PDB file of C-alpha atoms in Angstrom:
ATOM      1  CA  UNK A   1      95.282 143.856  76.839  1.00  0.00           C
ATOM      2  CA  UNK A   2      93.176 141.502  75.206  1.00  0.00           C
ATOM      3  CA  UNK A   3      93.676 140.045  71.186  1.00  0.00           C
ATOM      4  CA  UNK A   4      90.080 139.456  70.092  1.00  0.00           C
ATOM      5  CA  UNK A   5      88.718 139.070  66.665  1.00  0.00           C
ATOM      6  CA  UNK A   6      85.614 140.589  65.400  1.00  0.00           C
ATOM      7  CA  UNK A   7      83.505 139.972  62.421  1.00  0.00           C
ATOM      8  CA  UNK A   8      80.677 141.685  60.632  1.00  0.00           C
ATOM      9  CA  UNK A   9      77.631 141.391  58.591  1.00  0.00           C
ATOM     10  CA  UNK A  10      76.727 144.730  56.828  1.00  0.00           C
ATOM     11  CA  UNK A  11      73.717 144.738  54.735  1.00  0.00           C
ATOM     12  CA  UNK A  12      74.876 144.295  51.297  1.00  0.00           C
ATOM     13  CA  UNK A  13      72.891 147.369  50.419  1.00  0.00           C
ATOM     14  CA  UNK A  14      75.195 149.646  52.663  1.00  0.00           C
ATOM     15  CA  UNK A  15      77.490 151.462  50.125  1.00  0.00           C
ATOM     16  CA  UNK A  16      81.781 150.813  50.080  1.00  0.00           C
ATOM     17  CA  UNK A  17      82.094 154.508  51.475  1.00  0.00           C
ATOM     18  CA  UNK A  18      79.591 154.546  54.048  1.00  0.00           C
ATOM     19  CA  UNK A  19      81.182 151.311  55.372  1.00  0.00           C
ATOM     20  CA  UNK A  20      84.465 152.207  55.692  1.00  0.00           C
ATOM     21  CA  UNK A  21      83.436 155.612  57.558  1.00  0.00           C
ATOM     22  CA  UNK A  22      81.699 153.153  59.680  1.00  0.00           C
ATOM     23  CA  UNK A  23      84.640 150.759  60.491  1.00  0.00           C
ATOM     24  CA  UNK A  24      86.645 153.664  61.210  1.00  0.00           C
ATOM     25  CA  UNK A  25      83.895 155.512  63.663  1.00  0.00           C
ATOM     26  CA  UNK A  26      84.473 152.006  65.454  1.00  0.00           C
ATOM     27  CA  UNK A  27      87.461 151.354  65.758  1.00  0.00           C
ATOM     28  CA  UNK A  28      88.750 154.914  66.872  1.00  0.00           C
ATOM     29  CA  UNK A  29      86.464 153.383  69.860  1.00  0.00           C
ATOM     30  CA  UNK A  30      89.144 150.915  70.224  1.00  0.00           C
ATOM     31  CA  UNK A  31      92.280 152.587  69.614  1.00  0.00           C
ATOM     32  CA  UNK A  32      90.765 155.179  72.049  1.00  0.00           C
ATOM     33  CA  UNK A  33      92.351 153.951  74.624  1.00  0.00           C
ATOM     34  CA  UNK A  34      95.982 152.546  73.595  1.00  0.00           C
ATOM     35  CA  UNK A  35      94.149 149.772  71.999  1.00  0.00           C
ATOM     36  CA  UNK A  36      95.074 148.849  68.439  1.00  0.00           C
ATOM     37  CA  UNK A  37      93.756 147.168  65.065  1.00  0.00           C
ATOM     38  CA  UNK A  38      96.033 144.805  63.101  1.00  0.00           C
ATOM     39  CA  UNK A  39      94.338 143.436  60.616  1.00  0.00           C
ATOM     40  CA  UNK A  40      91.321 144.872  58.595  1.00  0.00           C
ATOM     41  CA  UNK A  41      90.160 141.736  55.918  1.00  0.00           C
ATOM     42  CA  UNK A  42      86.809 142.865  53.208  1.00  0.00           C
ATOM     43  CA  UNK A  43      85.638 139.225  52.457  1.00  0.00           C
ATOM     44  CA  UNK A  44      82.939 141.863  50.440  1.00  0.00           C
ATOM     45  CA  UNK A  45      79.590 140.340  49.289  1.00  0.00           C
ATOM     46  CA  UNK A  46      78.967 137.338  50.479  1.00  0.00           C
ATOM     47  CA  UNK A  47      75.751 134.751  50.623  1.00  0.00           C
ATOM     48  CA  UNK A  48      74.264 133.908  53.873  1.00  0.00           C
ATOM     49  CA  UNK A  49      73.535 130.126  54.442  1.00  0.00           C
ATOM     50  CA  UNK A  50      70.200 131.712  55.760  1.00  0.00           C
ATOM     51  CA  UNK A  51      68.403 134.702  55.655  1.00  0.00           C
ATOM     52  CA  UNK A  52      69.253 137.292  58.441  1.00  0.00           C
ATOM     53  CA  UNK A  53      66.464 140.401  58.737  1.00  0.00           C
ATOM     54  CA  UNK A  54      64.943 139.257  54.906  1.00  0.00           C
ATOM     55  CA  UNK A  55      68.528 139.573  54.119  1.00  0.00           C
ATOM     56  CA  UNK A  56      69.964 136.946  51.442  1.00  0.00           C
ATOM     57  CA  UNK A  57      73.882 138.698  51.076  1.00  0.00           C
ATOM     58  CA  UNK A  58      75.626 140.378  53.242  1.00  0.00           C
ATOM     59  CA  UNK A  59      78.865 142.123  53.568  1.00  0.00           C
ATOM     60  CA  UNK A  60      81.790 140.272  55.829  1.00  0.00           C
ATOM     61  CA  UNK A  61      84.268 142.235  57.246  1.00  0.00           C
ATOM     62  CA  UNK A  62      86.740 140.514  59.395  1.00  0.00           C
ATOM     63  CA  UNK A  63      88.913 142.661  62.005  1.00  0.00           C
ATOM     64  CA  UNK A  64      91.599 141.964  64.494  1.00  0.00           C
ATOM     65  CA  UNK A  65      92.395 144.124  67.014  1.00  0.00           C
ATOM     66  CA  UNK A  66      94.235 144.041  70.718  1.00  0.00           C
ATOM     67  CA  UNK A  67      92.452 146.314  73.256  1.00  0.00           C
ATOM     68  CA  UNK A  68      91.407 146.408  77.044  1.00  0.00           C
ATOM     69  CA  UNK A  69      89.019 144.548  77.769  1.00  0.00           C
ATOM     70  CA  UNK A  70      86.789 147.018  79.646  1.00  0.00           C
ATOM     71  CA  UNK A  71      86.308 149.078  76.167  1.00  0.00           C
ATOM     72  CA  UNK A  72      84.001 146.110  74.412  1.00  0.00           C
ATOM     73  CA  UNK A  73      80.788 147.228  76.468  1.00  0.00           C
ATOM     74  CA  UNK A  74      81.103 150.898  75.087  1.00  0.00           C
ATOM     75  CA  UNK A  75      81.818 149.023  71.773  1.00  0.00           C
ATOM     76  CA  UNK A  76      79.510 146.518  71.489  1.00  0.00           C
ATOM     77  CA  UNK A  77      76.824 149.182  72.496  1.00  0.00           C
ATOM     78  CA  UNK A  78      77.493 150.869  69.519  1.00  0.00           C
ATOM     79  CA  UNK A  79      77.258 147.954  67.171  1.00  0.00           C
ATOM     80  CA  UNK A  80      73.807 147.106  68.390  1.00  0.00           C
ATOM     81  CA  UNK A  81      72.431 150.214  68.222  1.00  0.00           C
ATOM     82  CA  UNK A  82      73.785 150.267  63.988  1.00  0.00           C
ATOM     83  CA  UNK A  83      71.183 149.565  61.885  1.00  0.00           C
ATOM     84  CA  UNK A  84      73.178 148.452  58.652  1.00  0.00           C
ATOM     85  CA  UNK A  85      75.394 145.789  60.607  1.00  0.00           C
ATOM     86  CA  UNK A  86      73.093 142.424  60.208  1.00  0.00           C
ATOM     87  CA  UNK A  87      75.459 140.796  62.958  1.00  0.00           C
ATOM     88  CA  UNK A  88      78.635 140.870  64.302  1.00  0.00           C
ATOM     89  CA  UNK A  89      80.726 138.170  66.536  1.00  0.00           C
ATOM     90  CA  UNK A  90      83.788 139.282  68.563  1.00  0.00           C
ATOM     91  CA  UNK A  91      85.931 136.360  70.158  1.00  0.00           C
ATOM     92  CA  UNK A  92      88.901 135.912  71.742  1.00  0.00           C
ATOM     93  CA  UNK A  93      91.773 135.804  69.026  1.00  0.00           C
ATOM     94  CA  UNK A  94      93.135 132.270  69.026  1.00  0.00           C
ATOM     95  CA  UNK A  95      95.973 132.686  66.116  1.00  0.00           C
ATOM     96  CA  UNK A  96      93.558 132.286  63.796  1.00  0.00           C
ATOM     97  CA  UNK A  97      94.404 134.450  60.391  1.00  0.00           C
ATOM     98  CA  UNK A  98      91.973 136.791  59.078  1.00  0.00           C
ATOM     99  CA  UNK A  99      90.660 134.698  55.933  1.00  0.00           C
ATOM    100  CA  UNK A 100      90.319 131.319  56.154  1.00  0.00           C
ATOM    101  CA  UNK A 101      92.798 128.712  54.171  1.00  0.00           C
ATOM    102  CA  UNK A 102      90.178 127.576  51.972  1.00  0.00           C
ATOM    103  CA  UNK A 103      89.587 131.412  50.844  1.00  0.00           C
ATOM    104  CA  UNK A 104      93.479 132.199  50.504  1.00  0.00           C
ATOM    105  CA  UNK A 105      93.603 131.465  47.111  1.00  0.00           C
ATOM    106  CA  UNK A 106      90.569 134.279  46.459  1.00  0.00           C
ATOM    107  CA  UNK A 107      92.434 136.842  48.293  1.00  0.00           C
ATOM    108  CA  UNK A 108      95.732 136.511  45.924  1.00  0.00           C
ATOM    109  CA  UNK A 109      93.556 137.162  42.626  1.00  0.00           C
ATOM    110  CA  UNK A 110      91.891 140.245  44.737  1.00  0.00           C
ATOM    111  CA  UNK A 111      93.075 143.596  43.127  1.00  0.00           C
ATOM    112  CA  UNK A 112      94.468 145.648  45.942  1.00  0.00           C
ATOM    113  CA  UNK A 113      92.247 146.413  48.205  1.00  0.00           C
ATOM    114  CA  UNK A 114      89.565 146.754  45.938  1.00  0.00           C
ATOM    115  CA  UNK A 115      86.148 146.810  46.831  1.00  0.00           C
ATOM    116  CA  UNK A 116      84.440 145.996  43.269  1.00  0.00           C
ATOM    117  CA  UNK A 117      81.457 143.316  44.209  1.00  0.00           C
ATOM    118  CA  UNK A 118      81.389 142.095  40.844  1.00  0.00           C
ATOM    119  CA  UNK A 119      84.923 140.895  40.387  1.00  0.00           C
ATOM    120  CA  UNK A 120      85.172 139.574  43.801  1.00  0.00           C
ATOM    121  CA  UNK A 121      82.397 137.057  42.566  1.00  0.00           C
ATOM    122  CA  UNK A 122      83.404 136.270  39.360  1.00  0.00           C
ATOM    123  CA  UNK A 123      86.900 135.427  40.929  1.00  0.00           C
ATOM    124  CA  UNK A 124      85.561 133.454  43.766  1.00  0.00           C
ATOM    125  CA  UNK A 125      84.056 131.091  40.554  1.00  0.00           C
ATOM    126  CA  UNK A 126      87.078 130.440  39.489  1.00  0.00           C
ATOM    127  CA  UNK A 127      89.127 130.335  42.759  1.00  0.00           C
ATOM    128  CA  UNK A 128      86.930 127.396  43.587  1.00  0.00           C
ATOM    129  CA  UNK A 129      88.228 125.024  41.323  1.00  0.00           C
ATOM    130  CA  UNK A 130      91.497 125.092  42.630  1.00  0.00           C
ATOM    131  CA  UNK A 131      89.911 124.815  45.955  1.00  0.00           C
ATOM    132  CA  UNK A 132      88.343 121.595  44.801  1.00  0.00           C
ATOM    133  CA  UNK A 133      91.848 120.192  43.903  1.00  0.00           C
ATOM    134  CA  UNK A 134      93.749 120.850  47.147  1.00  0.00           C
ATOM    135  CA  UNK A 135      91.021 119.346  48.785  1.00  0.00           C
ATOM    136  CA  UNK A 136      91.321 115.786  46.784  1.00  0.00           C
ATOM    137  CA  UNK A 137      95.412 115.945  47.043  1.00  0.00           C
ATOM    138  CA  UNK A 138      94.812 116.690  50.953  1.00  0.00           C
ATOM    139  CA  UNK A 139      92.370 113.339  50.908  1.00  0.00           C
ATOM    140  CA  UNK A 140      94.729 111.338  49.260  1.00  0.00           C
ATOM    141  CA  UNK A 141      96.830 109.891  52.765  1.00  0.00           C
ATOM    142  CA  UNK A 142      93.125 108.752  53.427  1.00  0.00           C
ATOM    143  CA  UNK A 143      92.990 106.872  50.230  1.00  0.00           C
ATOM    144  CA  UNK A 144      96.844 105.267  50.829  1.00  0.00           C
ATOM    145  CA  UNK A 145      95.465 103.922  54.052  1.00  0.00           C
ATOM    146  CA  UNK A 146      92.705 102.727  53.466  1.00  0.00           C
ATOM    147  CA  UNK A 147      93.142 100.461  49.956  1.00  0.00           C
ATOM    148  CA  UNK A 148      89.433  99.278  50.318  1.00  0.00           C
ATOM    149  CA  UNK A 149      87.447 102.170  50.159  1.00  0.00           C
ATOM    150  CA  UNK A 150      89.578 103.604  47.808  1.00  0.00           C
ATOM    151  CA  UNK A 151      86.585 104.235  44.811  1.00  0.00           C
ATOM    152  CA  UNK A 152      85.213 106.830  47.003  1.00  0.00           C
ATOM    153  CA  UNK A 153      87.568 108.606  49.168  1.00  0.00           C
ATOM    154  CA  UNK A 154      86.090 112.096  49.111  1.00  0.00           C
ATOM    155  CA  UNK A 155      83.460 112.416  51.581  1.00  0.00           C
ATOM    156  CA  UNK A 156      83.481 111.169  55.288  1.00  0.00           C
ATOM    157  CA  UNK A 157      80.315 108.989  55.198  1.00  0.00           C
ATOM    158  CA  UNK A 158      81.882 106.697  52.308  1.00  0.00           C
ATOM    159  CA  UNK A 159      85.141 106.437  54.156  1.00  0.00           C
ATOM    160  CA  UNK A 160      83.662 105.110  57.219  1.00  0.00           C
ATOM    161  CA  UNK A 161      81.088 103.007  55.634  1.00  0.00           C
ATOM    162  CA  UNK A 162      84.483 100.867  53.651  1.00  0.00           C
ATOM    163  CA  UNK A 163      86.035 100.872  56.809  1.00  0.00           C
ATOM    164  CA  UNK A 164      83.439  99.495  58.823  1.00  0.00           C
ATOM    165  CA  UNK A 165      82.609  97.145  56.323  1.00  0.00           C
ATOM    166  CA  UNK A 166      86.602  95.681  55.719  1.00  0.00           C
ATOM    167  CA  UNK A 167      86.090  95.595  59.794  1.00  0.00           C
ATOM    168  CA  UNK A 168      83.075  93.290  59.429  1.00  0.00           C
ATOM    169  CA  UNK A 169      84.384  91.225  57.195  1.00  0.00           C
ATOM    170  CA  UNK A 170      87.763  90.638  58.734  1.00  0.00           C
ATOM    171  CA  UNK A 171      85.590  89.801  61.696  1.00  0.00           C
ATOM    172  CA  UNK A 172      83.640  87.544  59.949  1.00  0.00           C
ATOM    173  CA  UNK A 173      87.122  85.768  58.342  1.00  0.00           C
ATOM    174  CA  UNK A 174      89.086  84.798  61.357  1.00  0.00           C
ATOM    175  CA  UNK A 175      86.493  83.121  63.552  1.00  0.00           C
ATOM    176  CA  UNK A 176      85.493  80.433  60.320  1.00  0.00           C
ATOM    177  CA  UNK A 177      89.476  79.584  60.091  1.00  0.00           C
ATOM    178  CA  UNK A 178      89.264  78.715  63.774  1.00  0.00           C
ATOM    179  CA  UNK A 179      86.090  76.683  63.344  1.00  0.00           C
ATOM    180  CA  UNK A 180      87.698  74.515  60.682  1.00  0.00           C
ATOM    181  CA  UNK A 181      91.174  74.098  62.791  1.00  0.00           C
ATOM    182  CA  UNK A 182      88.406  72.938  65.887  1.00  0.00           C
ATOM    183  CA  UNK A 183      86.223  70.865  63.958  1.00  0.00           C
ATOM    184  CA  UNK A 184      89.461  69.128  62.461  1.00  0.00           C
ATOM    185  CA  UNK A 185      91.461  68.327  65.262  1.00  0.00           C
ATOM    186  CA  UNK A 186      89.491  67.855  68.299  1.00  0.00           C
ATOM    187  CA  UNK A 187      87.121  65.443  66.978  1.00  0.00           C
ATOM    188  CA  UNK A 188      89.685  63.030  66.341  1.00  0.00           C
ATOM    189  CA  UNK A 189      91.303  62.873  69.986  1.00  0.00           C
ATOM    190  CA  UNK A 190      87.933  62.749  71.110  1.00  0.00           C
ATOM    191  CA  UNK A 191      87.077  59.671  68.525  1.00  0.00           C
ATOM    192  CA  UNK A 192      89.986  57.234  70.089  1.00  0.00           C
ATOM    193  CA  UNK A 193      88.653  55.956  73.264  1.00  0.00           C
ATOM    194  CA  UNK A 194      85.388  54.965  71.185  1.00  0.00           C
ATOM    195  CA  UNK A 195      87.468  53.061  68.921  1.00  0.00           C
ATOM    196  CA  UNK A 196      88.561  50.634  71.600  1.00  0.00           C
ATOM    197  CA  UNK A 197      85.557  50.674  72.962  1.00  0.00           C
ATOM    198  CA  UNK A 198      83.341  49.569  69.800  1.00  0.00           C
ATOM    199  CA  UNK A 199      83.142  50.869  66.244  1.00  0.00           C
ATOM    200  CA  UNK A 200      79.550  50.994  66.184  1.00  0.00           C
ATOM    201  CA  UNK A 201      79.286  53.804  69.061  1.00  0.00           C
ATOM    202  CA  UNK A 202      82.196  55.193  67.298  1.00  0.00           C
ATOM    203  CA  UNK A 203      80.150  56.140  64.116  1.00  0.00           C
ATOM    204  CA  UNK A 204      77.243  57.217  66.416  1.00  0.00           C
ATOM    205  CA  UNK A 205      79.226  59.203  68.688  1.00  0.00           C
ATOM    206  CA  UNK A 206      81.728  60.983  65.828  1.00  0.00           C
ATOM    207  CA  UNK A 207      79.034  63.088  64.239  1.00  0.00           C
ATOM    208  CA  UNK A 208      77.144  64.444  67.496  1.00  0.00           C
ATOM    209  CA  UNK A 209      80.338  66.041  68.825  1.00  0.00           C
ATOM    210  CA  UNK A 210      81.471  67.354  65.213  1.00  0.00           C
ATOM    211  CA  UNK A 211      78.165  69.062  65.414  1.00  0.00           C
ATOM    212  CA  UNK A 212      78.221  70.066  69.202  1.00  0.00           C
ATOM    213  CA  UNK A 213      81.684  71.681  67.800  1.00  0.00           C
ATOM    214  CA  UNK A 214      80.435  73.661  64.759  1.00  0.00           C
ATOM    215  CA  UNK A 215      77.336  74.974  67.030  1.00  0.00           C
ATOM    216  CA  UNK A 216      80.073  76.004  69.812  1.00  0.00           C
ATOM    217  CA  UNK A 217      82.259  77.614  66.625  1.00  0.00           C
ATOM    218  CA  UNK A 218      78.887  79.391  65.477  1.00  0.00           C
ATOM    219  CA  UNK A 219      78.130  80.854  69.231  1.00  0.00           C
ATOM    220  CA  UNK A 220      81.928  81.985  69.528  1.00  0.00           C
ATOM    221  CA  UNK A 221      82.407  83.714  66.167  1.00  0.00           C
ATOM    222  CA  UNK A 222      78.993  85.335  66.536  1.00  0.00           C
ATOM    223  CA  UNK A 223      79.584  86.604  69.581  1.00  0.00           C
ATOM    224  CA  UNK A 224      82.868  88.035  68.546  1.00  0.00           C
ATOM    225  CA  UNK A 225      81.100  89.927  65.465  1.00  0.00           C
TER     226      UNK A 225
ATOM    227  CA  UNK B   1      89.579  91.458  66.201  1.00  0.00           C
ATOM    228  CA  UNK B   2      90.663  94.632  66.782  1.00  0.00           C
ATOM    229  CA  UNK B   3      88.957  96.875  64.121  1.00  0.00           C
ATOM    230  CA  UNK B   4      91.170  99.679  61.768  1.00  0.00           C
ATOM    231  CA  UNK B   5      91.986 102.737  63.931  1.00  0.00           C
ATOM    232  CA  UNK B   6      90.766 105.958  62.850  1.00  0.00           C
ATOM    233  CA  UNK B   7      93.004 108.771  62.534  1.00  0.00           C
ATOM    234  CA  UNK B   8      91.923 112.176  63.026  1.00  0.00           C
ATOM    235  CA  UNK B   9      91.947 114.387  59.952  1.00  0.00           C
ATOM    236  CA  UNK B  10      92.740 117.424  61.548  1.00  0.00           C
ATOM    237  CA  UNK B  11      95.763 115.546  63.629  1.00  0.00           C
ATOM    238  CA  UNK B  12      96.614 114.477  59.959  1.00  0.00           C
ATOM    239  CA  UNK B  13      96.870 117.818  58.651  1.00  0.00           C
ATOM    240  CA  UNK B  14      97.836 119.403  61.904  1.00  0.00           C
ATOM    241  CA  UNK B  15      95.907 121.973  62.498  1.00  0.00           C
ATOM    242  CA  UNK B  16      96.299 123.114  65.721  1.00  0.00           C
ATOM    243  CA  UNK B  17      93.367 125.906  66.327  1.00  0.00           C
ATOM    244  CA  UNK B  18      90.505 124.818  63.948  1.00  0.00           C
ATOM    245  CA  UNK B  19      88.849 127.985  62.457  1.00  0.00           C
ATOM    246  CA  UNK B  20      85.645 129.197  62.698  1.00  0.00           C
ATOM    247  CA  UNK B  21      85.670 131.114  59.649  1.00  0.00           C
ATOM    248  CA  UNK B  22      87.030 128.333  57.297  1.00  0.00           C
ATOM    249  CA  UNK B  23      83.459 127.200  56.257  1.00  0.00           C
ATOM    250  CA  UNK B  24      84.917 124.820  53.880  1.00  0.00           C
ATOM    251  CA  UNK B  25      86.607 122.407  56.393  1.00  0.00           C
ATOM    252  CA  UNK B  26      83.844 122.781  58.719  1.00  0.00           C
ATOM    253  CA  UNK B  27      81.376 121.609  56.237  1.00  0.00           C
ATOM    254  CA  UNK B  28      82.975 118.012  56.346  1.00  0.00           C
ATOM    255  CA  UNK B  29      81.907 117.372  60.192  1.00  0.00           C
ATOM    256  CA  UNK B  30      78.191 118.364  59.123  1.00  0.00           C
ATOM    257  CA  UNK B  31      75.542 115.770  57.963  1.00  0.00           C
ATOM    258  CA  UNK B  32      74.183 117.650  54.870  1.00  0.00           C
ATOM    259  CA  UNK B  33      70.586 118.546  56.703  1.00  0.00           C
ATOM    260  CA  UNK B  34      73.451 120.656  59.126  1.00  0.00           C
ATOM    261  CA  UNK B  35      73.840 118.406  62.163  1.00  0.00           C
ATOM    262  CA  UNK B  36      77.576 118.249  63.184  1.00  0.00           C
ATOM    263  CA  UNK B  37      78.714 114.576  63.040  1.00  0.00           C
ATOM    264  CA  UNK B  38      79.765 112.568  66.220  1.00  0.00           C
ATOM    265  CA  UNK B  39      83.494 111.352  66.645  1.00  0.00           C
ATOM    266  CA  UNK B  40      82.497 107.911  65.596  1.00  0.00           C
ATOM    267  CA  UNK B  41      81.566 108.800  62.389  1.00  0.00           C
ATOM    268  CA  UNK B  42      84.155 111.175  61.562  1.00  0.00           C
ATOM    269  CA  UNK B  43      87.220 109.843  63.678  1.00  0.00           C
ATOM    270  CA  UNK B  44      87.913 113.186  65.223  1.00  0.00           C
ATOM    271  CA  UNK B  45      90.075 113.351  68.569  1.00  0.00           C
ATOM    272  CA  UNK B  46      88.657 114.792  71.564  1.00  0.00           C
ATOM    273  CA  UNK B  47      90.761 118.182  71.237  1.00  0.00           C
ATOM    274  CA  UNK B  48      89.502 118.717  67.906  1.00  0.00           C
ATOM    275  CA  UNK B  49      85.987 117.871  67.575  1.00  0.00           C
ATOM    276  CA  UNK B  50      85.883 119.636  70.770  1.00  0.00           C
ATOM    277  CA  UNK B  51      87.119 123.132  68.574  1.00  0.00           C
ATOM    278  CA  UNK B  52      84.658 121.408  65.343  1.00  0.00           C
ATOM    279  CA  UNK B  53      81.854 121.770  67.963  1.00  0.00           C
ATOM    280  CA  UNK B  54      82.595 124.946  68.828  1.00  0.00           C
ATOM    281  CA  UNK B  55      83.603 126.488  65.298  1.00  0.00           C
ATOM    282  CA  UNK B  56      80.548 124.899  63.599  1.00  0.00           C
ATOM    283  CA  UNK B  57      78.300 127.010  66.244  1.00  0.00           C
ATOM    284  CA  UNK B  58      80.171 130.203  65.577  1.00  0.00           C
ATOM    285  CA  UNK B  59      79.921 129.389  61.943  1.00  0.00           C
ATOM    286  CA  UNK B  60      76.148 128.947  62.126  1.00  0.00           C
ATOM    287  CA  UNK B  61      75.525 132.015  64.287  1.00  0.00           C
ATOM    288  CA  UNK B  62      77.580 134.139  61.240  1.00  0.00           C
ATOM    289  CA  UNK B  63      75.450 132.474  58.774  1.00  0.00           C
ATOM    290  CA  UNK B  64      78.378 130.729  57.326  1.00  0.00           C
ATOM    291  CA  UNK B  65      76.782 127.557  57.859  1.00  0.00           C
ATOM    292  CA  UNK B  66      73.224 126.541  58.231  1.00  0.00           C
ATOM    293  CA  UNK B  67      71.300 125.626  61.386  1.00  0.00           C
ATOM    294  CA  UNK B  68      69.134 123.245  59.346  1.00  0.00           C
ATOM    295  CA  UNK B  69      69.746 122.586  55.839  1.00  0.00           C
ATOM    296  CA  UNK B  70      66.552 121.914  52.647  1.00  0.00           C
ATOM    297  CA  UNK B  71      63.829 121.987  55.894  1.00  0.00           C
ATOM    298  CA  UNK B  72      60.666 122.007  54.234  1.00  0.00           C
TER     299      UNK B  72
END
């Protein structure tokens, strides 16, 4: 025994009645043989992010079910062979509830069971607000974390571009500090023996190795951005 | 200089099993032409953008997400 999940894409055109004679010719194919359904979920009417068959909407109906696996051959044969099911995807059952978190909130407002089209619209307009919210409370560790790119914390994109760029410029920080503490100190050991030497090749000598320093500094901190 | 690490989101939120119906989520690790996004843009674990992958295809093939998005 087997959980899988199965969903389906009726035409929208197929009426409520017809489609729940349907489901139930299927899934007395599964229970058939000590198999069994738990969960039956009408997502109803839904839009397709493409067409399917000229099809723009299309009916979801998500199942879950436990059953041998040897029955989803006869099954499956079935489901081809029906004309009003667009498409249909069974997978292994990983936990996974039937209706997605992000359409929970839709399901609570649902009357019943109920299978009215129109409602279920009008209430997925105004479940989506909420939606909206969660989603912005949910971003808001992202926000705490990262103070920079704070302005625009909803999408991913913007978060990574503030990151990367508070990366660059840390990167670009550190390596002048060094530069300075270089171009300070070690010129000046360097600058005694010259001094005893004569203070003409001093002067001379003092500003070549300053520079030969800042060019090493350059190399260095632009090989470590 | 060791740059800021990325967390995962879904390690954030802890979601163990990412869902293949939850169109909504999914639609975060997609560039908005419909490509799913690589880890280093999104900071996804392995594990999970292993089951992103995977969910975004099932979520394509039920048309709850597109293949390609505004393709003219």
């Amino acid at each position: 025994m087997n959980k899988y999940e199965i969903v389906y894409i009726f035409r929208s055109s197929l009426a409520s009645e017809e489609l729940e004679s349907k489901l139930e010719n299927f899934h007395s194919l599964l229970t058939r043989d000590a198999g069994q359904i738990s969960a039956v979920e009408h997502w109803g009417k839904r839009q397709l992010a493409y067409p399917i068959d000229k099809e723009r909407n299309g009916n979801y109906v998500v199942a879950q079910f436990e059953t041998e696996p040897g029955s989803l051959p006869d099954f499956e044969r079935i489901l081809k062979l029906d004309d009003q099911i667009l498409r249909y995807l069974i997978v292994l059952s990983e936990g996974e509830l039937p209706i997605p978190p992000s359409m929970r909130r839709e399901s609570d407002d649902r009357p019943g069971s109920g299978y009215g089209a129109a409602s279920r619209e009008s209430s997925k307009d105004a479940a989506s607000k909420p939606d909206g919210d969660s989603e912005d409370v949910a971003s808001e560790p992202d926000t705490e974390s990262e103070p920079d790119a704070g302005s625009e914390p909803d999408t991913e994109s913007d978060d990574a571009d503030g990151e990367s760029d508070a990366g660059s410029e840390d990167a670009e920080e550190t390596p002048e500090e060094e530069s300075e503490v270089t171009a300070e100190e070690a010129p000046e050991e360097e600058e005694r023996p010259p001094t005893d030497v004569a203070s003409d090749a001093e002067e001379l000598a003092a500003p070549v190795d300053e520079a030969g320093e800042a060019e090493e500094a350059e190399e260095r901190s632009s090989s470590d951005a | 200089m060791p740059r800021m690490k990325k967390v995962c989101k879904l390690c954030e939120r802890q979601i163990s099993q990412v869902d293949y119906k939850d169109e909504h989520l999914l639609s975060r690790f997609i560039t908005d032409r419909g490509k799913i996004l690589p880890r280093r843009a999104t900071g996804s674990c392995a594990r999970h953008q292993r089951q992103i992958a995977l969910a975004i295809k099932r979520g394509r093939y039920l048309a709850l997400l597109p293949y390609i998005r505004d393709y003219h």
